Amino acid sequence: MQTVLSVGVDALAYGMVLFVISIGLSVTMGLMRVVNLAHGAFAMIGGYIASYAARDLGLGYGLAILIAVAGTILIAIPIERFLYRRIYGAPELTQVLMTIGITFCVIGIANYVFGPTLKTIPLPETLRGPVDLGFRSIAAHKLFAIACGVVVAGALWYLIERTSFGVKLRASVDNAAMAASLGVRTKIVYAVSFAVAVGLAAFGGIVGAELLPIEPYYALRYMVTFLVVVSVGGAGSIPGALLACLVLGAIDTTGRYLVPEYGEFFFYLAVIAIVCVFPRGLLGRNK
């Protein structure tokens, strides 16, 4: 029973970390129709900035998160303005080539500025030790990751489905010309959506640093993982992304507990099986 609980908690924490990072990619791919392979690079930037703020500047964990998320968004604004706007509506191959080029540039710059070493983000005392739930103790940072995932899922669903901004975003995606003729400033809508996606990537990179360590080739190492999660869940679907992260997180964690020598075999086997049965993803939107 203890093993089952351990696997369950680890799987839930891992799944929620994947969700917080990947949901921004789901937004850009499913709603903005941009294949953004540089999404993991923004998560890496957030992790690097948070590590520098917490370790080198001695700032608190919460303040380091705020600085890292804000800093990543500020870095992303000119990139969106001068690069991403050129590929909105472009063929997918063009988007792939552009964004993977951005990924390599970010990796090169990050390694030059911060050095090619593993970066750690010191946790506050409240997140370092275990939390006694009565029937067992669970690492506090894992509970924190789970709570962050729940909050992000609820907040993002409300933003897209229940606010005027969400209506404008969906209208801009469905018919940008018509939305613009009705007074929707589509460029601003896209820019804000991109900023939200980048901010979530940075936040997820920081929160998940204990499970997905921030290292020089982070953006490449986890690029396929983030892309797979979006594909399995269904691009643009928040419930689909959450379900995919929980399912794949459970399968991957269970496989690593029981047969660690197989590595990520069961993770990708599950991906193949799900995509064969659900080509549009578990809860994918119809185009």
PDB file of C-alpha atoms in Angstrom:
ATOM      1  CA  MET A   1       0.000   0.000   0.000  1.00  0.00           C
ATOM      2  CA  GLN A   2       2.863   2.367   0.794  1.00  0.00           C
ATOM      3  CA  THR A   3       4.320   1.722  -2.656  1.00  0.00           C
ATOM      4  CA  VAL A   4       0.984   2.374  -4.321  1.00  0.00           C
ATOM      5  CA  LEU A   5       0.607   5.675  -2.469  1.00  0.00           C
ATOM      6  CA  SER A   6       4.172   6.690  -3.340  1.00  0.00           C
ATOM      7  CA  VAL A   7       3.610   5.936  -7.014  1.00  0.00           C
ATOM      8  CA  GLY A   8       0.295   7.761  -6.946  1.00  0.00           C
ATOM      9  CA  VAL A   9       1.699  10.928  -5.378  1.00  0.00           C
ATOM     10  CA  ASP A  10       4.772  10.958  -7.624  1.00  0.00           C
ATOM     11  CA  ALA A  11       2.622  10.369 -10.707  1.00  0.00           C
ATOM     12  CA  LEU A  12       0.213  13.151  -9.750  1.00  0.00           C
ATOM     13  CA  ALA A  13       3.042  15.617  -9.059  1.00  0.00           C
ATOM     14  CA  TYR A  14       4.838  14.727 -12.299  1.00  0.00           C
ATOM     15  CA  GLY A  15       1.622  14.963 -14.286  1.00  0.00           C
ATOM     16  CA  MET A  16       0.782  18.372 -12.842  1.00  0.00           C
ATOM     17  CA  VAL A  17       4.258  19.708 -13.636  1.00  0.00           C
ATOM     18  CA  LEU A  18       3.899  18.500 -17.214  1.00  0.00           C
ATOM     19  CA  PHE A  19       0.494  20.155 -17.360  1.00  0.00           C
ATOM     20  CA  VAL A  20       1.622  23.568 -16.107  1.00  0.00           C
ATOM     21  CA  ILE A  21       4.476  23.638 -18.628  1.00  0.00           C
ATOM     22  CA  SER A  22       2.605  22.070 -21.562  1.00  0.00           C
ATOM     23  CA  ILE A  23      -0.716  23.896 -21.315  1.00  0.00           C
ATOM     24  CA  GLY A  24       0.861  27.027 -22.776  1.00  0.00           C
ATOM     25  CA  LEU A  25       1.944  24.990 -25.784  1.00  0.00           C
ATOM     26  CA  SER A  26      -1.591  23.635 -26.070  1.00  0.00           C
ATOM     27  CA  VAL A  27      -2.869  27.210 -26.224  1.00  0.00           C
ATOM     28  CA  THR A  28      -0.423  28.277 -28.944  1.00  0.00           C
ATOM     29  CA  MET A  29      -0.957  25.121 -31.010  1.00  0.00           C
ATOM     30  CA  GLY A  30      -4.677  24.629 -30.556  1.00  0.00           C
ATOM     31  CA  LEU A  31      -5.970  28.188 -30.335  1.00  0.00           C
ATOM     32  CA  MET A  32      -3.293  30.257 -32.081  1.00  0.00           C
ATOM     33  CA  ARG A  33      -2.412  27.490 -34.575  1.00  0.00           C
ATOM     34  CA  VAL A  34       1.343  27.886 -34.100  1.00  0.00           C
ATOM     35  CA  VAL A  35       3.621  24.844 -33.794  1.00  0.00           C
ATOM     36  CA  ASN A  36       5.906  26.382 -31.176  1.00  0.00           C
ATOM     37  CA  LEU A  37       8.815  23.998 -30.638  1.00  0.00           C
ATOM     38  CA  ALA A  38      10.580  26.746 -28.681  1.00  0.00           C
ATOM     39  CA  HIS A  39       8.075  26.449 -25.839  1.00  0.00           C
ATOM     40  CA  GLY A  40      10.479  24.441 -23.692  1.00  0.00           C
ATOM     41  CA  ALA A  41      13.120  27.117 -24.229  1.00  0.00           C
ATOM     42  CA  PHE A  42      10.940  29.633 -22.391  1.00  0.00           C
ATOM     43  CA  ALA A  43      10.521  27.181 -19.510  1.00  0.00           C
ATOM     44  CA  MET A  44      14.311  26.917 -19.413  1.00  0.00           C
ATOM     45  CA  ILE A  45      14.698  30.706 -19.416  1.00  0.00           C
ATOM     46  CA  GLY A  46      12.333  30.956 -16.467  1.00  0.00           C
ATOM     47  CA  GLY A  47      14.308  28.317 -14.585  1.00  0.00           C
ATOM     48  CA  TYR A  48      17.635  30.019 -15.285  1.00  0.00           C
ATOM     49  CA  ILE A  49      16.372  33.441 -14.158  1.00  0.00           C
ATOM     50  CA  ALA A  50      14.790  31.994 -11.005  1.00  0.00           C
ATOM     51  CA  SER A  51      18.007  30.136 -10.170  1.00  0.00           C
ATOM     52  CA  TYR A  52      20.063  33.302 -10.594  1.00  0.00           C
ATOM     53  CA  ALA A  53      17.617  35.371  -8.520  1.00  0.00           C
ATOM     54  CA  ALA A  54      17.409  32.836  -5.684  1.00  0.00           C
ATOM     55  CA  ARG A  55      20.987  31.517  -5.554  1.00  0.00           C
ATOM     56  CA  ASP A  56      23.127  34.457  -6.667  1.00  0.00           C
ATOM     57  CA  LEU A  57      20.987  37.404  -5.544  1.00  0.00           C
ATOM     58  CA  GLY A  58      19.660  35.683  -2.421  1.00  0.00           C
ATOM     59  CA  LEU A  59      16.027  36.556  -3.114  1.00  0.00           C
ATOM     60  CA  GLY A  60      13.118  34.572  -1.693  1.00  0.00           C
ATOM     61  CA  TYR A  61      11.499  31.746  -3.629  1.00  0.00           C
ATOM     62  CA  GLY A  62       8.229  33.582  -4.264  1.00  0.00           C
ATOM     63  CA  LEU A  63       9.987  36.740  -5.425  1.00  0.00           C
ATOM     64  CA  ALA A  64      12.299  34.685  -7.640  1.00  0.00           C
ATOM     65  CA  ILE A  65       9.239  33.129  -9.311  1.00  0.00           C
ATOM     66  CA  LEU A  66       7.692  36.549  -9.968  1.00  0.00           C
ATOM     67  CA  ILE A  67      10.934  37.964 -11.377  1.00  0.00           C
ATOM     68  CA  ALA A  68      11.515  34.894 -13.542  1.00  0.00           C
ATOM     69  CA  VAL A  69       7.995  34.848 -14.994  1.00  0.00           C
ATOM     70  CA  ALA A  70       8.029  38.603 -15.644  1.00  0.00           C
ATOM     71  CA  GLY A  71      11.550  38.454 -17.068  1.00  0.00           C
ATOM     72  CA  THR A  72      10.682  35.595 -19.400  1.00  0.00           C
ATOM     73  CA  ILE A  73       7.624  37.460 -20.688  1.00  0.00           C
ATOM     74  CA  LEU A  74       9.717  40.602 -21.270  1.00  0.00           C
ATOM     75  CA  ILE A  75      12.229  38.552 -23.246  1.00  0.00           C
ATOM     76  CA  ALA A  76       9.424  36.924 -25.231  1.00  0.00           C
ATOM     77  CA  ILE A  77       7.664  40.188 -26.188  1.00  0.00           C
ATOM     78  CA  PRO A  78      10.186  41.306 -28.849  1.00  0.00           C
ATOM     79  CA  ILE A  79      10.554  37.710 -30.041  1.00  0.00           C
ATOM     80  CA  GLU A  80       6.791  37.528 -30.603  1.00  0.00           C
ATOM     81  CA  ARG A  81       6.729  40.971 -32.232  1.00  0.00           C
ATOM     82  CA  PHE A  82       9.564  40.454 -34.698  1.00  0.00           C
ATOM     83  CA  LEU A  83       9.624  36.684 -35.269  1.00  0.00           C
ATOM     84  CA  TYR A  84       6.409  34.904 -34.304  1.00  0.00           C
ATOM     85  CA  ARG A  85       4.110  37.386 -36.035  1.00  0.00           C
ATOM     86  CA  ARG A  86       5.814  36.485 -39.293  1.00  0.00           C
ATOM     87  CA  ILE A  87       4.715  32.852 -38.984  1.00  0.00           C
ATOM     88  CA  TYR A  88       1.096  33.271 -37.822  1.00  0.00           C
ATOM     89  CA  GLY A  89      -0.876  31.480 -40.505  1.00  0.00           C
ATOM     90  CA  ALA A  90       2.289  30.226 -42.214  1.00  0.00           C
ATOM     91  CA  PRO A  91       2.748  26.566 -43.266  1.00  0.00           C
ATOM     92  CA  GLU A  92       3.568  24.262 -40.371  1.00  0.00           C
ATOM     93  CA  LEU A  93       7.018  23.428 -41.765  1.00  0.00           C
ATOM     94  CA  THR A  94       7.900  27.125 -41.688  1.00  0.00           C
ATOM     95  CA  GLN A  95       6.746  27.347 -38.084  1.00  0.00           C
ATOM     96  CA  VAL A  96       8.751  24.266 -37.100  1.00  0.00           C
ATOM     97  CA  LEU A  97      11.958  25.546 -38.699  1.00  0.00           C
ATOM     98  CA  MET A  98      11.584  29.008 -37.192  1.00  0.00           C
ATOM     99  CA  THR A  99      10.824  27.831 -33.661  1.00  0.00           C
ATOM    100  CA  ILE A 100      13.466  25.119 -33.533  1.00  0.00           C
ATOM    101  CA  GLY A 101      15.970  27.736 -34.689  1.00  0.00           C
ATOM    102  CA  ILE A 102      14.858  29.961 -31.810  1.00  0.00           C
ATOM    103  CA  THR A 103      15.360  26.998 -29.465  1.00  0.00           C
ATOM    104  CA  PHE A 104      18.989  26.526 -30.486  1.00  0.00           C
ATOM    105  CA  CYS A 105      19.624  30.273 -30.188  1.00  0.00           C
ATOM    106  CA  VAL A 106      18.168  30.355 -26.677  1.00  0.00           C
ATOM    107  CA  ILE A 107      20.274  27.341 -25.648  1.00  0.00           C
ATOM    108  CA  GLY A 108      23.441  28.956 -26.995  1.00  0.00           C
ATOM    109  CA  ILE A 109      22.779  32.299 -25.304  1.00  0.00           C
ATOM    110  CA  ALA A 110      21.792  30.679 -21.991  1.00  0.00           C
ATOM    111  CA  ASN A 111      24.939  28.561 -21.934  1.00  0.00           C
ATOM    112  CA  TYR A 112      27.093  31.597 -22.742  1.00  0.00           C
ATOM    113  CA  VAL A 113      25.493  33.833 -20.088  1.00  0.00           C
ATOM    114  CA  PHE A 114      24.889  31.330 -17.264  1.00  0.00           C
ATOM    115  CA  GLY A 115      27.395  28.610 -18.092  1.00  0.00           C
ATOM    116  CA  PRO A 116      26.837  24.972 -19.184  1.00  0.00           C
ATOM    117  CA  THR A 117      25.989  23.630 -15.746  1.00  0.00           C
ATOM    118  CA  LEU A 118      22.933  22.256 -13.956  1.00  0.00           C
ATOM    119  CA  LYS A 119      20.975  25.020 -12.228  1.00  0.00           C
ATOM    120  CA  THR A 120      19.189  24.533  -8.936  1.00  0.00           C
ATOM    121  CA  ILE A 121      16.453  26.689  -7.416  1.00  0.00           C
ATOM    122  CA  PRO A 122      16.662  26.665  -3.591  1.00  0.00           C
ATOM    123  CA  LEU A 123      13.338  25.821  -1.996  1.00  0.00           C
ATOM    124  CA  PRO A 124      12.073  27.676   1.088  1.00  0.00           C
ATOM    125  CA  GLU A 125      11.965  25.797   4.364  1.00  0.00           C
ATOM    126  CA  THR A 126       8.214  25.213   4.047  1.00  0.00           C
ATOM    127  CA  LEU A 127       8.713  23.248   0.812  1.00  0.00           C
ATOM    128  CA  ARG A 128      11.827  21.278   1.756  1.00  0.00           C
ATOM    129  CA  GLY A 129      10.528  18.853   4.323  1.00  0.00           C
ATOM    130  CA  PRO A 130       7.718  16.302   4.258  1.00  0.00           C
ATOM    131  CA  VAL A 131       4.100  17.008   5.140  1.00  0.00           C
ATOM    132  CA  ASP A 132       2.422  14.533   7.476  1.00  0.00           C
ATOM    133  CA  LEU A 133      -1.040  13.652   6.135  1.00  0.00           C
ATOM    134  CA  GLY A 134      -1.758  11.203   8.907  1.00  0.00           C
ATOM    135  CA  PHE A 135      -1.555   8.007   6.875  1.00  0.00           C
ATOM    136  CA  ARG A 136       1.855   8.923   5.407  1.00  0.00           C
ATOM    137  CA  SER A 137       4.295  11.771   4.781  1.00  0.00           C
ATOM    138  CA  ILE A 138       4.590  13.432   1.380  1.00  0.00           C
ATOM    139  CA  ALA A 139       7.265  15.839   0.128  1.00  0.00           C
ATOM    140  CA  ALA A 140       5.967  19.404   0.443  1.00  0.00           C
ATOM    141  CA  HIS A 141       7.266  20.490  -2.963  1.00  0.00           C
ATOM    142  CA  LYS A 142       5.236  17.729  -4.631  1.00  0.00           C
ATOM    143  CA  LEU A 143       2.058  18.897  -2.922  1.00  0.00           C
ATOM    144  CA  PHE A 144       2.940  22.433  -4.019  1.00  0.00           C
ATOM    145  CA  ALA A 145       3.317  21.276  -7.640  1.00  0.00           C
ATOM    146  CA  ILE A 146      -0.047  19.507  -7.482  1.00  0.00           C
ATOM    147  CA  ALA A 147      -1.752  22.604  -6.034  1.00  0.00           C
ATOM    148  CA  CYS A 148      -0.191  24.821  -8.721  1.00  0.00           C
ATOM    149  CA  GLY A 149      -1.493  22.507 -11.432  1.00  0.00           C
ATOM    150  CA  VAL A 150      -5.039  22.621 -10.054  1.00  0.00           C
ATOM    151  CA  VAL A 151      -5.003  26.420  -9.766  1.00  0.00           C
ATOM    152  CA  VAL A 152      -3.558  26.919 -13.267  1.00  0.00           C
ATOM    153  CA  ALA A 153      -6.110  24.541 -14.805  1.00  0.00           C
ATOM    154  CA  GLY A 154      -9.043  26.323 -13.202  1.00  0.00           C
ATOM    155  CA  ALA A 155      -7.775  29.841 -13.889  1.00  0.00           C
ATOM    156  CA  LEU A 156      -6.912  29.185 -17.530  1.00  0.00           C
ATOM    157  CA  TRP A 157     -10.206  27.422 -18.222  1.00  0.00           C
ATOM    158  CA  TYR A 158     -12.087  30.391 -16.750  1.00  0.00           C
ATOM    159  CA  LEU A 159     -10.006  32.875 -18.769  1.00  0.00           C
ATOM    160  CA  ILE A 160     -10.633  31.146 -22.090  1.00  0.00           C
ATOM    161  CA  GLU A 161     -14.193  29.919 -21.612  1.00  0.00           C
ATOM    162  CA  ARG A 162     -15.811  32.537 -19.372  1.00  0.00           C
ATOM    163  CA  THR A 163     -14.241  35.941 -20.114  1.00  0.00           C
ATOM    164  CA  SER A 164     -14.518  38.464 -22.945  1.00  0.00           C
ATOM    165  CA  PHE A 165     -10.847  37.950 -23.712  1.00  0.00           C
ATOM    166  CA  GLY A 166     -11.480  34.244 -24.271  1.00  0.00           C
ATOM    167  CA  VAL A 167     -14.313  35.086 -26.647  1.00  0.00           C
ATOM    168  CA  LYS A 168     -12.049  37.456 -28.587  1.00  0.00           C
ATOM    169  CA  LEU A 169      -9.280  34.851 -28.749  1.00  0.00           C
ATOM    170  CA  ARG A 170     -11.572  32.136 -30.097  1.00  0.00           C
ATOM    171  CA  ALA A 171     -13.081  34.573 -32.583  1.00  0.00           C
ATOM    172  CA  SER A 172      -9.635  35.651 -33.777  1.00  0.00           C
ATOM    173  CA  VAL A 173      -8.641  32.033 -34.317  1.00  0.00           C
ATOM    174  CA  ASP A 174     -11.823  31.073 -36.173  1.00  0.00           C
ATOM    175  CA  ASN A 175     -11.879  34.118 -38.476  1.00  0.00           C
ATOM    176  CA  ALA A 176      -9.280  36.818 -37.857  1.00  0.00           C
ATOM    177  CA  ALA A 177     -10.523  39.098 -40.636  1.00  0.00           C
ATOM    178  CA  MET A 178     -14.113  39.032 -39.383  1.00  0.00           C
ATOM    179  CA  ALA A 179     -13.008  39.535 -35.772  1.00  0.00           C
ATOM    180  CA  ALA A 180     -10.895  42.534 -36.805  1.00  0.00           C
ATOM    181  CA  SER A 181     -13.808  44.043 -38.749  1.00  0.00           C
ATOM    182  CA  LEU A 182     -15.890  43.813 -35.552  1.00  0.00           C
ATOM    183  CA  GLY A 183     -13.310  45.797 -33.606  1.00  0.00           C
ATOM    184  CA  VAL A 184     -11.201  43.007 -32.092  1.00  0.00           C
ATOM    185  CA  ARG A 185      -7.547  44.001 -32.033  1.00  0.00           C
ATOM    186  CA  THR A 186      -6.288  40.607 -33.125  1.00  0.00           C
ATOM    187  CA  LYS A 187      -2.574  41.432 -32.882  1.00  0.00           C
ATOM    188  CA  ILE A 188      -2.970  42.429 -29.240  1.00  0.00           C
ATOM    189  CA  VAL A 189      -5.066  39.322 -28.541  1.00  0.00           C
ATOM    190  CA  TYR A 190      -2.358  37.111 -30.026  1.00  0.00           C
ATOM    191  CA  ALA A 191       0.386  38.969 -28.150  1.00  0.00           C
ATOM    192  CA  VAL A 192      -1.401  38.621 -24.806  1.00  0.00           C
ATOM    193  CA  SER A 193      -2.131  34.933 -25.475  1.00  0.00           C
ATOM    194  CA  PHE A 194       1.517  34.349 -26.326  1.00  0.00           C
ATOM    195  CA  ALA A 195       2.598  36.154 -23.144  1.00  0.00           C
ATOM    196  CA  VAL A 196       0.265  33.976 -21.042  1.00  0.00           C
ATOM    197  CA  ALA A 197       1.628  30.811 -22.684  1.00  0.00           C
ATOM    198  CA  VAL A 198       5.229  31.899 -22.118  1.00  0.00           C
ATOM    199  CA  GLY A 199       4.508  32.903 -18.518  1.00  0.00           C
ATOM    200  CA  LEU A 200       2.988  29.502 -17.814  1.00  0.00           C
ATOM    201  CA  ALA A 201       6.004  27.792 -19.376  1.00  0.00           C
ATOM    202  CA  ALA A 202       8.358  29.776 -17.151  1.00  0.00           C
ATOM    203  CA  PHE A 203       6.235  29.128 -14.060  1.00  0.00           C
ATOM    204  CA  GLY A 204       6.100  25.408 -14.815  1.00  0.00           C
ATOM    205  CA  GLY A 205       9.841  25.260 -15.388  1.00  0.00           C
ATOM    206  CA  ILE A 206      10.422  26.745 -11.933  1.00  0.00           C
ATOM    207  CA  VAL A 207       7.818  24.735 -10.031  1.00  0.00           C
ATOM    208  CA  GLY A 208       8.919  21.524 -11.732  1.00  0.00           C
ATOM    209  CA  ALA A 209      12.652  22.052 -11.337  1.00  0.00           C
ATOM    210  CA  GLU A 210      12.838  19.336  -8.668  1.00  0.00           C
ATOM    211  CA  LEU A 211      11.338  16.781 -11.097  1.00  0.00           C
ATOM    212  CA  LEU A 212      12.621  18.159 -14.426  1.00  0.00           C
ATOM    213  CA  PRO A 213      16.037  19.650 -13.585  1.00  0.00           C
ATOM    214  CA  ILE A 214      17.071  22.875 -15.319  1.00  0.00           C
ATOM    215  CA  GLU A 215      20.148  22.046 -17.393  1.00  0.00           C
ATOM    216  CA  PRO A 216      21.804  23.402 -20.564  1.00  0.00           C
ATOM    217  CA  TYR A 217      19.823  21.261 -23.029  1.00  0.00           C
ATOM    218  CA  TYR A 218      16.527  21.303 -21.138  1.00  0.00           C
ATOM    219  CA  ALA A 219      14.662  22.760 -24.139  1.00  0.00           C
ATOM    220  CA  LEU A 220      15.751  19.912 -26.411  1.00  0.00           C
ATOM    221  CA  ARG A 221      15.568  17.133 -23.811  1.00  0.00           C
ATOM    222  CA  TYR A 222      11.887  17.746 -23.059  1.00  0.00           C
ATOM    223  CA  MET A 223      10.749  19.173 -26.410  1.00  0.00           C
ATOM    224  CA  VAL A 224       9.210  15.902 -27.547  1.00  0.00           C
ATOM    225  CA  THR A 225       7.640  15.256 -24.135  1.00  0.00           C
ATOM    226  CA  PHE A 226       5.771  18.574 -24.144  1.00  0.00           C
ATOM    227  CA  LEU A 227       4.710  18.132 -27.759  1.00  0.00           C
ATOM    228  CA  VAL A 228       3.485  14.595 -27.095  1.00  0.00           C
ATOM    229  CA  VAL A 229       1.366  15.712 -24.128  1.00  0.00           C
ATOM    230  CA  VAL A 230      -0.411  18.296 -26.285  1.00  0.00           C
ATOM    231  CA  SER A 231      -0.973  15.797 -29.094  1.00  0.00           C
ATOM    232  CA  VAL A 232      -2.387  13.150 -26.766  1.00  0.00           C
ATOM    233  CA  GLY A 233      -4.656  15.582 -24.930  1.00  0.00           C
ATOM    234  CA  GLY A 234      -5.828  17.414 -28.029  1.00  0.00           C
ATOM    235  CA  ALA A 235      -4.390  20.804 -28.979  1.00  0.00           C
ATOM    236  CA  GLY A 236      -6.372  23.660 -27.471  1.00  0.00           C
ATOM    237  CA  SER A 237      -8.195  21.504 -24.929  1.00  0.00           C
ATOM    238  CA  ILE A 238      -7.438  22.326 -21.303  1.00  0.00           C
ATOM    239  CA  PRO A 239      -9.295  19.290 -19.883  1.00  0.00           C
ATOM    240  CA  GLY A 240      -7.646  17.138 -22.568  1.00  0.00           C
ATOM    241  CA  ALA A 241      -4.155  18.366 -21.653  1.00  0.00           C
ATOM    242  CA  LEU A 242      -4.843  17.761 -17.963  1.00  0.00           C
ATOM    243  CA  LEU A 243      -6.165  14.254 -18.629  1.00  0.00           C
ATOM    244  CA  ALA A 244      -3.220  13.436 -20.892  1.00  0.00           C
ATOM    245  CA  CYS A 245      -0.699  14.625 -18.300  1.00  0.00           C
ATOM    246  CA  LEU A 246      -2.319  12.597 -15.531  1.00  0.00           C
ATOM    247  CA  VAL A 247      -2.576   9.440 -17.654  1.00  0.00           C
ATOM    248  CA  LEU A 248       0.936   9.657 -19.119  1.00  0.00           C
ATOM    249  CA  GLY A 249       2.399  10.748 -15.790  1.00  0.00           C
ATOM    250  CA  ALA A 250       0.847   7.711 -14.083  1.00  0.00           C
ATOM    251  CA  ILE A 251       2.067   5.304 -16.773  1.00  0.00           C
ATOM    252  CA  ASP A 252       5.586   6.735 -16.885  1.00  0.00           C
ATOM    253  CA  THR A 253       5.996   6.859 -13.096  1.00  0.00           C
ATOM    254  CA  THR A 254       4.611   3.347 -12.602  1.00  0.00           C
ATOM    255  CA  GLY A 255       6.913   2.002 -15.299  1.00  0.00           C
ATOM    256  CA  ARG A 256       9.964   3.650 -13.726  1.00  0.00           C
ATOM    257  CA  TYR A 257       9.050   2.209 -10.297  1.00  0.00           C
ATOM    258  CA  LEU A 258       8.427  -1.349 -11.473  1.00  0.00           C
ATOM    259  CA  VAL A 259      10.837  -1.777 -14.407  1.00  0.00           C
ATOM    260  CA  PRO A 260      13.283   1.164 -14.360  1.00  0.00           C
ATOM    261  CA  GLU A 261      15.542  -0.494 -16.929  1.00  0.00           C
ATOM    262  CA  TYR A 262      12.897   0.135 -19.614  1.00  0.00           C
ATOM    263  CA  GLY A 263      13.196   3.913 -19.219  1.00  0.00           C
ATOM    264  CA  GLU A 264      10.480   5.808 -21.123  1.00  0.00           C
ATOM    265  CA  PHE A 265       9.351   2.748 -23.106  1.00  0.00           C
ATOM    266  CA  PHE A 266       5.905   2.541 -21.507  1.00  0.00           C
ATOM    267  CA  PHE A 267       5.383   6.300 -21.808  1.00  0.00           C
ATOM    268  CA  TYR A 268       5.791   6.257 -25.580  1.00  0.00           C
ATOM    269  CA  LEU A 269       3.976   2.931 -25.947  1.00  0.00           C
ATOM    270  CA  ALA A 270       0.965   4.552 -24.272  1.00  0.00           C
ATOM    271  CA  VAL A 271       1.311   7.574 -26.575  1.00  0.00           C
ATOM    272  CA  ILE A 272       1.223   5.352 -29.671  1.00  0.00           C
ATOM    273  CA  ALA A 273      -1.812   3.433 -28.411  1.00  0.00           C
ATOM    274  CA  ILE A 274      -3.777   6.569 -27.481  1.00  0.00           C
ATOM    275  CA  VAL A 275      -3.029   8.382 -30.731  1.00  0.00           C
ATOM    276  CA  CYS A 276      -4.074   5.311 -32.737  1.00  0.00           C
ATOM    277  CA  VAL A 277      -7.438   5.206 -30.944  1.00  0.00           C
ATOM    278  CA  PHE A 278      -7.902   8.995 -30.650  1.00  0.00           C
ATOM    279  CA  PRO A 279      -6.213  10.642 -33.673  1.00  0.00           C
ATOM    280  CA  ARG A 280      -7.361  14.120 -32.573  1.00  0.00           C
ATOM    281  CA  GLY A 281      -6.325  13.524 -28.993  1.00  0.00           C
ATOM    282  CA  LEU A 282      -8.375  12.491 -25.985  1.00  0.00           C
ATOM    283  CA  LEU A 283     -10.467  15.671 -25.988  1.00  0.00           C
ATOM    284  CA  GLY A 284      -9.272  17.430 -29.121  1.00  0.00           C
ATOM    285  CA  ARG A 285     -11.181  20.294 -30.716  1.00  0.00           C
ATOM    286  CA  ASN A 286     -12.650  19.819 -34.154  1.00  0.00           C
ATOM    287  CA  LYS A 287     -10.987  22.082 -36.705  1.00  0.00           C
TER     288      LYS A 287
END
